[in-house]
PDB file of C-alpha atoms in Angstrom:
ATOM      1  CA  UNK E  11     -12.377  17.382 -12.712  1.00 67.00           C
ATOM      2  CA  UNK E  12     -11.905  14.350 -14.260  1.00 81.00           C
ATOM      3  CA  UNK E  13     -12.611  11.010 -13.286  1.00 86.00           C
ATOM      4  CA  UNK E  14      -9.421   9.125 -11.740  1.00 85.00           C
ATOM      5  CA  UNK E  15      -9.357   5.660  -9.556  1.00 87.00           C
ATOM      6  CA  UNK E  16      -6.638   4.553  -7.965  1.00 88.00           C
ATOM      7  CA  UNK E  17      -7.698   1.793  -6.030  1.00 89.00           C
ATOM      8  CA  UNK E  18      -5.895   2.418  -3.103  1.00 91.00           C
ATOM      9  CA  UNK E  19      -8.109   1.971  -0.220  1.00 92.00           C
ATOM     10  CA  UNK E  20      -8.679  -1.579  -1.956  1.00 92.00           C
ATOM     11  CA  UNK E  21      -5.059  -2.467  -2.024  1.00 91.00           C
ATOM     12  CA  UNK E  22      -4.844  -1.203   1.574  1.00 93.00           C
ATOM     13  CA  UNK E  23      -7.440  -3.197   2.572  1.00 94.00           C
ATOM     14  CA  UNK E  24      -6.215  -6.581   1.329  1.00 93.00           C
ATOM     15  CA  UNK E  25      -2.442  -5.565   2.398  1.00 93.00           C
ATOM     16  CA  UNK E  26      -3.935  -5.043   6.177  1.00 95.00           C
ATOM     17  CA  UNK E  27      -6.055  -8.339   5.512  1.00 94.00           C
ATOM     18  CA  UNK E  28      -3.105 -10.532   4.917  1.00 93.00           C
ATOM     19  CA  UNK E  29      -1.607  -9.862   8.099  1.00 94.00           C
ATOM     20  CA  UNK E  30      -4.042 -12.398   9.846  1.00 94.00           C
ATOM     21  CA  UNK E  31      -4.814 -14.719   6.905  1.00 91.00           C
ATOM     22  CA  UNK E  32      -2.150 -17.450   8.184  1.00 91.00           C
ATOM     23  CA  UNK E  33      -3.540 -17.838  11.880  1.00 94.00           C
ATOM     24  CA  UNK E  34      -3.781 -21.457  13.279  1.00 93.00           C
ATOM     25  CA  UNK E  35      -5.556 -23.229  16.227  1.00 92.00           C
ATOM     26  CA  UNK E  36      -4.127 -26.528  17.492  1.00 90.00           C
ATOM     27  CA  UNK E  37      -5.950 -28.978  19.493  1.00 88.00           C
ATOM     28  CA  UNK E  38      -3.635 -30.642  21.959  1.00 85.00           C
ATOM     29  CA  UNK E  39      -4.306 -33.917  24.512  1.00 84.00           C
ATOM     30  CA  UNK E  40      -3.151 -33.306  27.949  1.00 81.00           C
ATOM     31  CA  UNK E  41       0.135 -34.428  27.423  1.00 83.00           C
ATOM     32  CA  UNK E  42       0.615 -31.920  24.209  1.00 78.00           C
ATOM     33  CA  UNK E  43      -0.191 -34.615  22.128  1.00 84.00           C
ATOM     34  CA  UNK E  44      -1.794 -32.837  19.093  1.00 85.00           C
ATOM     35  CA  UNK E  45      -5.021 -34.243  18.069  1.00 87.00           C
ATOM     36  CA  UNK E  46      -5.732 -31.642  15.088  1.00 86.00           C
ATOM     37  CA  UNK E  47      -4.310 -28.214  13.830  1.00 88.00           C
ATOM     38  CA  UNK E  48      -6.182 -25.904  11.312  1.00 88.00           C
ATOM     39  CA  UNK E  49      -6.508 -22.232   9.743  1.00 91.00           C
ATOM     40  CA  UNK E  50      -8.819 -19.744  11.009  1.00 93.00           C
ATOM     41  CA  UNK E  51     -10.837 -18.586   7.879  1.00 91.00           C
ATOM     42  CA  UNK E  52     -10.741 -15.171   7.374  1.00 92.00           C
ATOM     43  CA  UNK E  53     -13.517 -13.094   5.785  1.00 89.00           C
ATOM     44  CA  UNK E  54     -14.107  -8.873   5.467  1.00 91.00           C
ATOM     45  CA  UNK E  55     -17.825  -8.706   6.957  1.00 84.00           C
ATOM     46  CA  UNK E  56     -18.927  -6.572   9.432  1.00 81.00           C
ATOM     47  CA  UNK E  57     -19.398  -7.771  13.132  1.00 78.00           C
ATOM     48  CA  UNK E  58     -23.095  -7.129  13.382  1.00 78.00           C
ATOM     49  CA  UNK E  59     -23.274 -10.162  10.581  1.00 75.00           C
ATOM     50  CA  UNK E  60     -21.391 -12.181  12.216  1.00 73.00           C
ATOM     51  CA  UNK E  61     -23.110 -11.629  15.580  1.00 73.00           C
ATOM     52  CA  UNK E  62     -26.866 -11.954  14.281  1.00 72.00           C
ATOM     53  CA  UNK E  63     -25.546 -15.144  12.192  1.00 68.00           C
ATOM     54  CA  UNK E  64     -24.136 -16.808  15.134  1.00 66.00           C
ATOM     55  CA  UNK E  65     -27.307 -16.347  17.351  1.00 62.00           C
ATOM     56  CA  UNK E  66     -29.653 -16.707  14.692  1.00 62.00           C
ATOM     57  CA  UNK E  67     -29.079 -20.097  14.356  1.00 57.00           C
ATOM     58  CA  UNK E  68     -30.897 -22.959  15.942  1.00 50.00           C
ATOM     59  CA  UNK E  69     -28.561 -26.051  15.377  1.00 51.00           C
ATOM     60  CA  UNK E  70     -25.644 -25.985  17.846  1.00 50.00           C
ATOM     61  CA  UNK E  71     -24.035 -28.260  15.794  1.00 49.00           C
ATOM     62  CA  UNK E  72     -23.807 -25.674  12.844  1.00 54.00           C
ATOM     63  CA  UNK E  73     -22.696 -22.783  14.970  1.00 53.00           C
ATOM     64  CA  UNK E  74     -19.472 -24.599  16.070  1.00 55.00           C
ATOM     65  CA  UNK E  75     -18.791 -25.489  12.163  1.00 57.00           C
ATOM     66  CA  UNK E  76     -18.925 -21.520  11.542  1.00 67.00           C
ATOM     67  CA  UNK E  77     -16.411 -20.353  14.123  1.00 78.00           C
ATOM     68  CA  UNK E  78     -13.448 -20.166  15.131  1.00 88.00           C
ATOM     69  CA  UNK E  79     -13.713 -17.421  12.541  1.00 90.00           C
ATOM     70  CA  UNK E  80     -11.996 -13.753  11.768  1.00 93.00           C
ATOM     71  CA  UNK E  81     -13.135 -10.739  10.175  1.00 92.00           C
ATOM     72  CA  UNK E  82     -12.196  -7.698   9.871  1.00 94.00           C
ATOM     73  CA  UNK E  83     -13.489  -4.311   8.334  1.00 94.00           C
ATOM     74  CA  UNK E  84     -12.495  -0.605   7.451  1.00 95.00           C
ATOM     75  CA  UNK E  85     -14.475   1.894  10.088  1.00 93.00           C
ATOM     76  CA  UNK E  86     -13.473   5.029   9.366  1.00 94.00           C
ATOM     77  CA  UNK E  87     -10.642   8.081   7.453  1.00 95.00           C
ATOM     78  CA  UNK E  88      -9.362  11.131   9.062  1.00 96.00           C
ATOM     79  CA  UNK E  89      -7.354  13.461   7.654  1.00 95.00           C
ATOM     80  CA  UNK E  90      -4.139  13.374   9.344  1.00 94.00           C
ATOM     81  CA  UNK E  91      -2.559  17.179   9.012  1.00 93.00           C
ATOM     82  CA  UNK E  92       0.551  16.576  11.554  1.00 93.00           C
ATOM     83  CA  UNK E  93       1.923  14.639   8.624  1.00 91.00           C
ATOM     84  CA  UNK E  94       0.828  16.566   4.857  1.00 89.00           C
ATOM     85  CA  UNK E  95       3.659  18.299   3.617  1.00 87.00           C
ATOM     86  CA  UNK E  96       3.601  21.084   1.014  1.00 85.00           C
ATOM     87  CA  UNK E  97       0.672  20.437  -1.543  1.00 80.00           C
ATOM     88  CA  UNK E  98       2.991  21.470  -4.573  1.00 82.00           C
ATOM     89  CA  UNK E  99       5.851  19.149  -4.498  1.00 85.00           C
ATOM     90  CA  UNK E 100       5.465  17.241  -7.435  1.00 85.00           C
ATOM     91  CA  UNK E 101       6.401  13.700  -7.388  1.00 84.00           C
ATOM     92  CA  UNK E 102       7.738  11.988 -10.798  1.00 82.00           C
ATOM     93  CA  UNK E 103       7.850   8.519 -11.735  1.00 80.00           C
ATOM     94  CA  UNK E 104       9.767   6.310 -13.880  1.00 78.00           C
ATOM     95  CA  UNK E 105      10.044   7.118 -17.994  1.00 76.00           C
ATOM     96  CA  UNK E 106       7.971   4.121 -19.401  1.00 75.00           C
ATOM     97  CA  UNK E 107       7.017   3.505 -22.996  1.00 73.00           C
ATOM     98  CA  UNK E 108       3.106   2.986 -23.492  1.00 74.00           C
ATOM     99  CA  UNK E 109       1.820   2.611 -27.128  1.00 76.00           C
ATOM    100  CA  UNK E 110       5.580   3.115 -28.605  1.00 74.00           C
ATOM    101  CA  UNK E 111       5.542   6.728 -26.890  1.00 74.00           C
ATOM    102  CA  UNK E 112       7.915   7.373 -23.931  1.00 75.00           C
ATOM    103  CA  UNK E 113       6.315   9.107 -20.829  1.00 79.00           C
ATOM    104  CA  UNK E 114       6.632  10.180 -17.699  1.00 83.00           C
ATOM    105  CA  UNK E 115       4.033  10.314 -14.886  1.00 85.00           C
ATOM    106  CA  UNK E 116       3.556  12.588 -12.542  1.00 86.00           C
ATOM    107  CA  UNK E 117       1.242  13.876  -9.457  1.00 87.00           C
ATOM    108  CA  UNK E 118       1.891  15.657  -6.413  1.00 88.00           C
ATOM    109  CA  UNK E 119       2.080  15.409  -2.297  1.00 89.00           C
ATOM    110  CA  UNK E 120      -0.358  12.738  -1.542  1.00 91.00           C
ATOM    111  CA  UNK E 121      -3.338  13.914   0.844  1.00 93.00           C
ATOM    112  CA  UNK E 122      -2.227  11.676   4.632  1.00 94.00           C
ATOM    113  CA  UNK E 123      -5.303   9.699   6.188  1.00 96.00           C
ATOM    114  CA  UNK E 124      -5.280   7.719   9.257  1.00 96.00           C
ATOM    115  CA  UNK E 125      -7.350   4.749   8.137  1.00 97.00           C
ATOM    116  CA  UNK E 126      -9.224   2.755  11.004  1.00 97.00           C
ATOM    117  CA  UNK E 127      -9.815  -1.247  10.778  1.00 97.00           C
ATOM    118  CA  UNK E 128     -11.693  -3.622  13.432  1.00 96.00           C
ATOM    119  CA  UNK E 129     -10.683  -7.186  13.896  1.00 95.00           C
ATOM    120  CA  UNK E 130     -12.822  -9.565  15.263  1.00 93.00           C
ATOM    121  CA  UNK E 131     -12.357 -13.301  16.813  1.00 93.00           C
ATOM    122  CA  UNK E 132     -14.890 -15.677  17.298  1.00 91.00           C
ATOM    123  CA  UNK E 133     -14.466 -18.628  19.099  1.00 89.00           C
ATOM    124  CA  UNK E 134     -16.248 -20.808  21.377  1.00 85.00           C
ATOM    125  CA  UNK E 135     -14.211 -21.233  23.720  1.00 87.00           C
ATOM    126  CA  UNK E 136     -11.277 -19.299  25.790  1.00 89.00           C
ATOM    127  CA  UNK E 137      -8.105 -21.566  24.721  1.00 91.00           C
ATOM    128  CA  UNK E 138      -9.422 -21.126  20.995  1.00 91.00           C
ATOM    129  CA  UNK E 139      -8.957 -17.344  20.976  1.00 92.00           C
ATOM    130  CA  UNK E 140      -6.347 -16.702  23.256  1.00 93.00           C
ATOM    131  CA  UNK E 141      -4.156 -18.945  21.018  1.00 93.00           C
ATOM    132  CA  UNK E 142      -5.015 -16.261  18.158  1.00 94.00           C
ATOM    133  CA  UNK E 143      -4.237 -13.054  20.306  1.00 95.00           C
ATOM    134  CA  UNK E 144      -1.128 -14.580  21.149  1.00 95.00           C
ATOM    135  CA  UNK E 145      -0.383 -14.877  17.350  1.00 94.00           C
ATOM    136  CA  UNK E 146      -1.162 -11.706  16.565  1.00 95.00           C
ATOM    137  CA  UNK E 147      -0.008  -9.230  19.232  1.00 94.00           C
ATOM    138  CA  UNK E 148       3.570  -9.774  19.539  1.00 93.00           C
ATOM    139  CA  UNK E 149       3.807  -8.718  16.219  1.00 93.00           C
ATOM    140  CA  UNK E 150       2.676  -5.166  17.297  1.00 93.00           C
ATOM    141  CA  UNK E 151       4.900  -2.907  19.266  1.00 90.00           C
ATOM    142  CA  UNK E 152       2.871  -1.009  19.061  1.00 88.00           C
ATOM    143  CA  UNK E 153       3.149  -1.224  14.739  1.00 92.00           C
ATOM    144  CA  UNK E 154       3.921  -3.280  12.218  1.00 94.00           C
ATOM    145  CA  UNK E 155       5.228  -2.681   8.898  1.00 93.00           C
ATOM    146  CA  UNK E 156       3.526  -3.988   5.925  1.00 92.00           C
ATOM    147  CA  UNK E 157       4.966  -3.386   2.033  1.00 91.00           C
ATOM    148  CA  UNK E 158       2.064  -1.865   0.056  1.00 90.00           C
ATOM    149  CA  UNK E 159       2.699  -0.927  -4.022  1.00 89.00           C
ATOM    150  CA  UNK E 160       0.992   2.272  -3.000  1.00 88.00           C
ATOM    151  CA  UNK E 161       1.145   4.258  -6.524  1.00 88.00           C
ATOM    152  CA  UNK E 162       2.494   1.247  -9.272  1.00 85.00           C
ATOM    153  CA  UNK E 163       2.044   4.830 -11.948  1.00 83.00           C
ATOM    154  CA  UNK E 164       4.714   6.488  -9.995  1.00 86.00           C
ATOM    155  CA  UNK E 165       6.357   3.539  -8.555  1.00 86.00           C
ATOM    156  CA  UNK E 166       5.977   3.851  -5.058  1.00 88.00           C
ATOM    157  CA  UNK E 167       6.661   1.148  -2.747  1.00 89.00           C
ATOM    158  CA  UNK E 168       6.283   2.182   0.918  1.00 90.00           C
ATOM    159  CA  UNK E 169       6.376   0.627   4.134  1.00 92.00           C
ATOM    160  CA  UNK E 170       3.339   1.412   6.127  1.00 93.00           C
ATOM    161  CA  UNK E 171       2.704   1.302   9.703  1.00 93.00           C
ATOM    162  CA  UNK E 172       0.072  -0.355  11.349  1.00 95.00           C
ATOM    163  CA  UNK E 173      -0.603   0.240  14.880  1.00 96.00           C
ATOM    164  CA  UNK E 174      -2.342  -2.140  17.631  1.00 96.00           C
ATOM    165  CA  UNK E 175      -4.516   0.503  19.516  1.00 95.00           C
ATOM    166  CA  UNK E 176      -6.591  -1.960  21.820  1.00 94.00           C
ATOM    167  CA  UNK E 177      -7.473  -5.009  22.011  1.00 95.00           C
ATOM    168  CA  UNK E 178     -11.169  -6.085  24.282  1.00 94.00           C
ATOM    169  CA  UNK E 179     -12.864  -9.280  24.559  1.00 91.00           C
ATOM    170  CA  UNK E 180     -16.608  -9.872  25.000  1.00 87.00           C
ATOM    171  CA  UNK E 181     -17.507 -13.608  26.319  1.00 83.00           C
ATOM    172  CA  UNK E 182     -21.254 -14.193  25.660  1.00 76.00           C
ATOM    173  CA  UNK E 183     -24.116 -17.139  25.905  1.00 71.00           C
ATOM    174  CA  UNK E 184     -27.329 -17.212  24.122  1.00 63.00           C
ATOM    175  CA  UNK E 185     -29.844 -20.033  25.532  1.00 58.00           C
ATOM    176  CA  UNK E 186     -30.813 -22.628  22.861  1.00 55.00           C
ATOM    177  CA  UNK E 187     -33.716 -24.830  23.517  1.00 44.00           C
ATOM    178  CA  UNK E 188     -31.873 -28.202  21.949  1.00 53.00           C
ATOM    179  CA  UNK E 189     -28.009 -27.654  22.721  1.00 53.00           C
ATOM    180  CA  UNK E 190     -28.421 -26.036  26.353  1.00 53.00           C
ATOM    181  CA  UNK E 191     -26.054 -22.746  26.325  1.00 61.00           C
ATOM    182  CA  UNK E 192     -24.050 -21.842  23.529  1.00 71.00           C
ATOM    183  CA  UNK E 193     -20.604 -19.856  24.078  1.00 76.00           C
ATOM    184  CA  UNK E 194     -19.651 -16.943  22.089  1.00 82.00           C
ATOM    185  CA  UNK E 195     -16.201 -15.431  22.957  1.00 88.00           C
ATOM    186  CA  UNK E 196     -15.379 -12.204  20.628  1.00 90.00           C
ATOM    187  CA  UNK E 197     -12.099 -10.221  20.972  1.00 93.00           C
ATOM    188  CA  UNK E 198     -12.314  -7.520  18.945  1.00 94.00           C
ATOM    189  CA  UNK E 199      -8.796  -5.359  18.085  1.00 96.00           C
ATOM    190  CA  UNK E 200      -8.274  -1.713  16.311  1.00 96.00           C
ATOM    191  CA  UNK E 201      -5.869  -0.741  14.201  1.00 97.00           C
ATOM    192  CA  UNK E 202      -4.958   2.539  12.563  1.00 97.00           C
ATOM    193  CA  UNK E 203      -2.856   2.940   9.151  1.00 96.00           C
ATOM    194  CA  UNK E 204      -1.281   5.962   8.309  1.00 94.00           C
ATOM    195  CA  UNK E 205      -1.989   5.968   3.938  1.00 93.00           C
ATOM    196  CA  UNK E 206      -1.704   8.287   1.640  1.00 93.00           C
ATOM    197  CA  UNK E 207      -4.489   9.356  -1.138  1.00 93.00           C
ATOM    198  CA  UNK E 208      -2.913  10.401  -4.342  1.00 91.00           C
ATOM    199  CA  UNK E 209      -4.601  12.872  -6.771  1.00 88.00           C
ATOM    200  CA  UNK E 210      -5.063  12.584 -10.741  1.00 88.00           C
ATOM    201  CA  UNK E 211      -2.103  11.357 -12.232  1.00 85.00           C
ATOM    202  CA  UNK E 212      -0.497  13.367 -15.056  1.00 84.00           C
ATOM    203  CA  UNK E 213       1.345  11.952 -18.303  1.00 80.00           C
ATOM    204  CA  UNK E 214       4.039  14.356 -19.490  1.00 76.00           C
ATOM    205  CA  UNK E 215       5.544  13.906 -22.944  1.00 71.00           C
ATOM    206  CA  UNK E 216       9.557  12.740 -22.476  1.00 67.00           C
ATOM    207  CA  UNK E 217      12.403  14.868 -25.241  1.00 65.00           C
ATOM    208  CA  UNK E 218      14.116  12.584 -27.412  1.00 62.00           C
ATOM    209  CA  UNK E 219      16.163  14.344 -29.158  1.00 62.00           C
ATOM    210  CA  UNK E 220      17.889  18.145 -29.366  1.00 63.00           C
ATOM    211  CA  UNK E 221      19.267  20.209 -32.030  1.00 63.00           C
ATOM    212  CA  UNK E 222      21.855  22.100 -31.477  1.00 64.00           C
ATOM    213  CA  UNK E 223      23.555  25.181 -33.540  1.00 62.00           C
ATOM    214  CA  UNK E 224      27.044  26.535 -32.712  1.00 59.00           C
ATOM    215  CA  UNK E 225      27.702  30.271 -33.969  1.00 58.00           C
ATOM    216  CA  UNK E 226      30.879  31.531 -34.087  1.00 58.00           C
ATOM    217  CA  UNK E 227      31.295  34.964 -32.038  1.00 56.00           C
ATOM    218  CA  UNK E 228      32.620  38.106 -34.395  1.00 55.00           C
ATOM    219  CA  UNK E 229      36.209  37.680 -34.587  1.00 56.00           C
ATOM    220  CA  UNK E 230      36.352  34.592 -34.106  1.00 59.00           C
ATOM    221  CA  UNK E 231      37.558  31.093 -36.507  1.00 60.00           C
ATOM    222  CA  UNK E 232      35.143  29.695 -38.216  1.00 60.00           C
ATOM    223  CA  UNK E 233      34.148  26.281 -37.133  1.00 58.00           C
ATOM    224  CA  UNK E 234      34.609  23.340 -38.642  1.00 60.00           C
ATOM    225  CA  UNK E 235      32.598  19.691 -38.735  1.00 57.00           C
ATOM    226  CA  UNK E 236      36.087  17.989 -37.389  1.00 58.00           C
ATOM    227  CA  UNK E 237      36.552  20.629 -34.381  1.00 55.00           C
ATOM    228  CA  UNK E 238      33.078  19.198 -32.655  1.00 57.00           C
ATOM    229  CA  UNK E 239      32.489  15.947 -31.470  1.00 53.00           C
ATOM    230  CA  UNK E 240      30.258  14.474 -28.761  1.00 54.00           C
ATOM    231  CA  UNK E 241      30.803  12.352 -25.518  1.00 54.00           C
ATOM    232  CA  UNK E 242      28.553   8.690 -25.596  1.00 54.00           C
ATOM    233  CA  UNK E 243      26.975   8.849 -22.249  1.00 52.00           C
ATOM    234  CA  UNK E 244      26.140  12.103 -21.107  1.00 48.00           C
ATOM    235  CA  UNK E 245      25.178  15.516 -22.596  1.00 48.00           C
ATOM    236  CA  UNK E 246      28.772  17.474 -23.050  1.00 51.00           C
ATOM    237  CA  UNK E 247      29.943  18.924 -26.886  1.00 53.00           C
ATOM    238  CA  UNK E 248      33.820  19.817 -27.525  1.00 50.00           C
ATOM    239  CA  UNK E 249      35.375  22.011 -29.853  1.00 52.00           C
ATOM    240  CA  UNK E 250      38.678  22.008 -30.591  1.00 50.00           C
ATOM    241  CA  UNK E 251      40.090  25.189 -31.709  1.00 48.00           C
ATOM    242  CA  UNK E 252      39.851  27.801 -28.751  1.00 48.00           C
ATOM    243  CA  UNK E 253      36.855  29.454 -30.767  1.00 46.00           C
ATOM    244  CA  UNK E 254      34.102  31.349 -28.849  1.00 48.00           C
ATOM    245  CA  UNK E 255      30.699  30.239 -29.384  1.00 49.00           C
ATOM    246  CA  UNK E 256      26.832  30.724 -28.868  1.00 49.00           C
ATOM    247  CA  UNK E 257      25.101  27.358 -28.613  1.00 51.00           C
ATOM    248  CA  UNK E 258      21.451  27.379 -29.298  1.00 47.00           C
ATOM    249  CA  UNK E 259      19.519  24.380 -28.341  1.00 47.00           C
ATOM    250  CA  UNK E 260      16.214  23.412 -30.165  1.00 46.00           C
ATOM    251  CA  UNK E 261      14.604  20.385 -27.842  1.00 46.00           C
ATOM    252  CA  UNK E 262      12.393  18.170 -29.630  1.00 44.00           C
ATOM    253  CA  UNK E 263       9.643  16.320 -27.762  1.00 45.00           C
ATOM    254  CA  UNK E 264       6.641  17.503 -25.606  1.00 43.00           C
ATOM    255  CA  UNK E 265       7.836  18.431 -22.284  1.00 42.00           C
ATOM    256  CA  UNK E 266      10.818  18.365 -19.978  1.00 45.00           C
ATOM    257  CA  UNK E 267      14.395  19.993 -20.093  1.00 44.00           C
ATOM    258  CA  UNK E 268      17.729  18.937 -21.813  1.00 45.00           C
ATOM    259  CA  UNK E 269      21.376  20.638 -21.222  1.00 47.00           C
ATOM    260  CA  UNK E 270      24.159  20.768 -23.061  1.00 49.00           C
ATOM    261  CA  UNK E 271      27.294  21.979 -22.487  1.00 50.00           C
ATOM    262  CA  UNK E 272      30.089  22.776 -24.410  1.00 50.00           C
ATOM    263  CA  UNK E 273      33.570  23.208 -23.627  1.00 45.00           C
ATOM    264  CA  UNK E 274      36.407  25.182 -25.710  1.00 44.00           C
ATOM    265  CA  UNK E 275      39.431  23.202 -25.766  1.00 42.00           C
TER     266      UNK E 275
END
């Protein structure tokens, strides 16, 4: 086999990613006067990083510039069989011209994997993340749709759905010899996506033209260039004249199928 890439996991990954990349904590007086409002970076690193960062350092000061904070990483595929369908359906994209040469791509049933991702929020405090959970799981009943350009070589735009499978929150303190106690509170959320991995793509030639020969049947009239002529849009031949005929198609072009028909008027 052949080496192929289709970079779908990627795309996945950044599709799923963009779902909390607009999430906002507001700072409010105790009259809901807001004093500040600002996005939550977001970054794909595992939790264990994020963890041993956050403890490892010694300045107090510098831990509460690093969070709030999200991030969010793939864990783990499993083949989902409940939802593969027959392995030989072939599916067919759009004709395209590459390189002044019309083709057509092709592949067939995609293999269906249930793809896990863990989100994690860091804050320091309770408000901060609880604002953030309520941002993000309303939106999840339990899925969510997101629009992925799964295979752009067979044009392919699906909707896939994300599901919310739990959601648990860890609320921590580390002792620190300058600041006192230091708060860590991490919610951490998993999702499952049901994708689809595609194999190699195939490029099939596309017929551009067909040659056709009419032969008149014994006994019959001999045809004529004015008893033929052809409809614009779509493969049909006439002949005028009540003749019978043998048509014999010869199809230019690499692969694929053409039909004509003709019709004795």
């Amino acid at each position: 086999m052949s080496y192929f890439h289709h970079s779908l996991l990627r795309n996945l990954t950044i599709s799923f990613g963009s779902i909390f990349n607009n999430l906002y904590i507001r700072k409010t007086e105790d009259d809901g006067a807001i004093i500040d409002e600002y996005r939550v970076p977001l970054s794909y690193a595992n939790k264990d990083r994020f963890i041993s960062k956050i403890r490892g350092e010694n300045d107090g000061v510098r831990i509460q510039s690093f969070i709030p904070r999200i991030g969010f990483t793939m864990e783990s595929l499993a083949y989902a069989p409940d939802r593969q369908l027959s392995a030989h359906n072939k599916i067919t994209g759009n004709v395209k011209q590459v390189d002044n040469a019309w083709i057509k791509n092709t592949s067939y049933t995609p293999a269906p994997y249930d793809v896990d991702y863990n989100v994690s929020i860091y804050t320091n405090n309770t408000d901060d993340s609880l604002q953030l959970i309520e941002q993000i799981a309303p939106m999840f009943r339990p899925d969510f749709n997101i629009s992925v350009n799964e295979m752009p070589d067979l044009d392919i735009i699906r909707d896939i759905p994300v599901t919310l499978n739990n959601i648990s929150m860890d609320d921590t303190w580390a002792s620190n010899f300058d600041q006192g106690e230091l708060r860590t509170v991490v919610w951490d959320l998993n999702f499952t996506i049901r994708a689809n991995l595609y194999a190699p793509i195939n490029k099939l030639g596309v017929i551009d033209s067909t040659f056709i020969s009419f032969v008149p049947l014994s006994g019959s009239d001999p045809i004529e260039d004015d008893d033929i002529w052809f409809t614009p849009d779509i493969p049909q031949i006439y002949i005028h004249g009540g003749v019978s005929v043998v048509a014999v198609a010869q199809e230019i072009g690499v692969v694929g199928s053409a039909t004509a028909t003709a019709y004795c008027l």
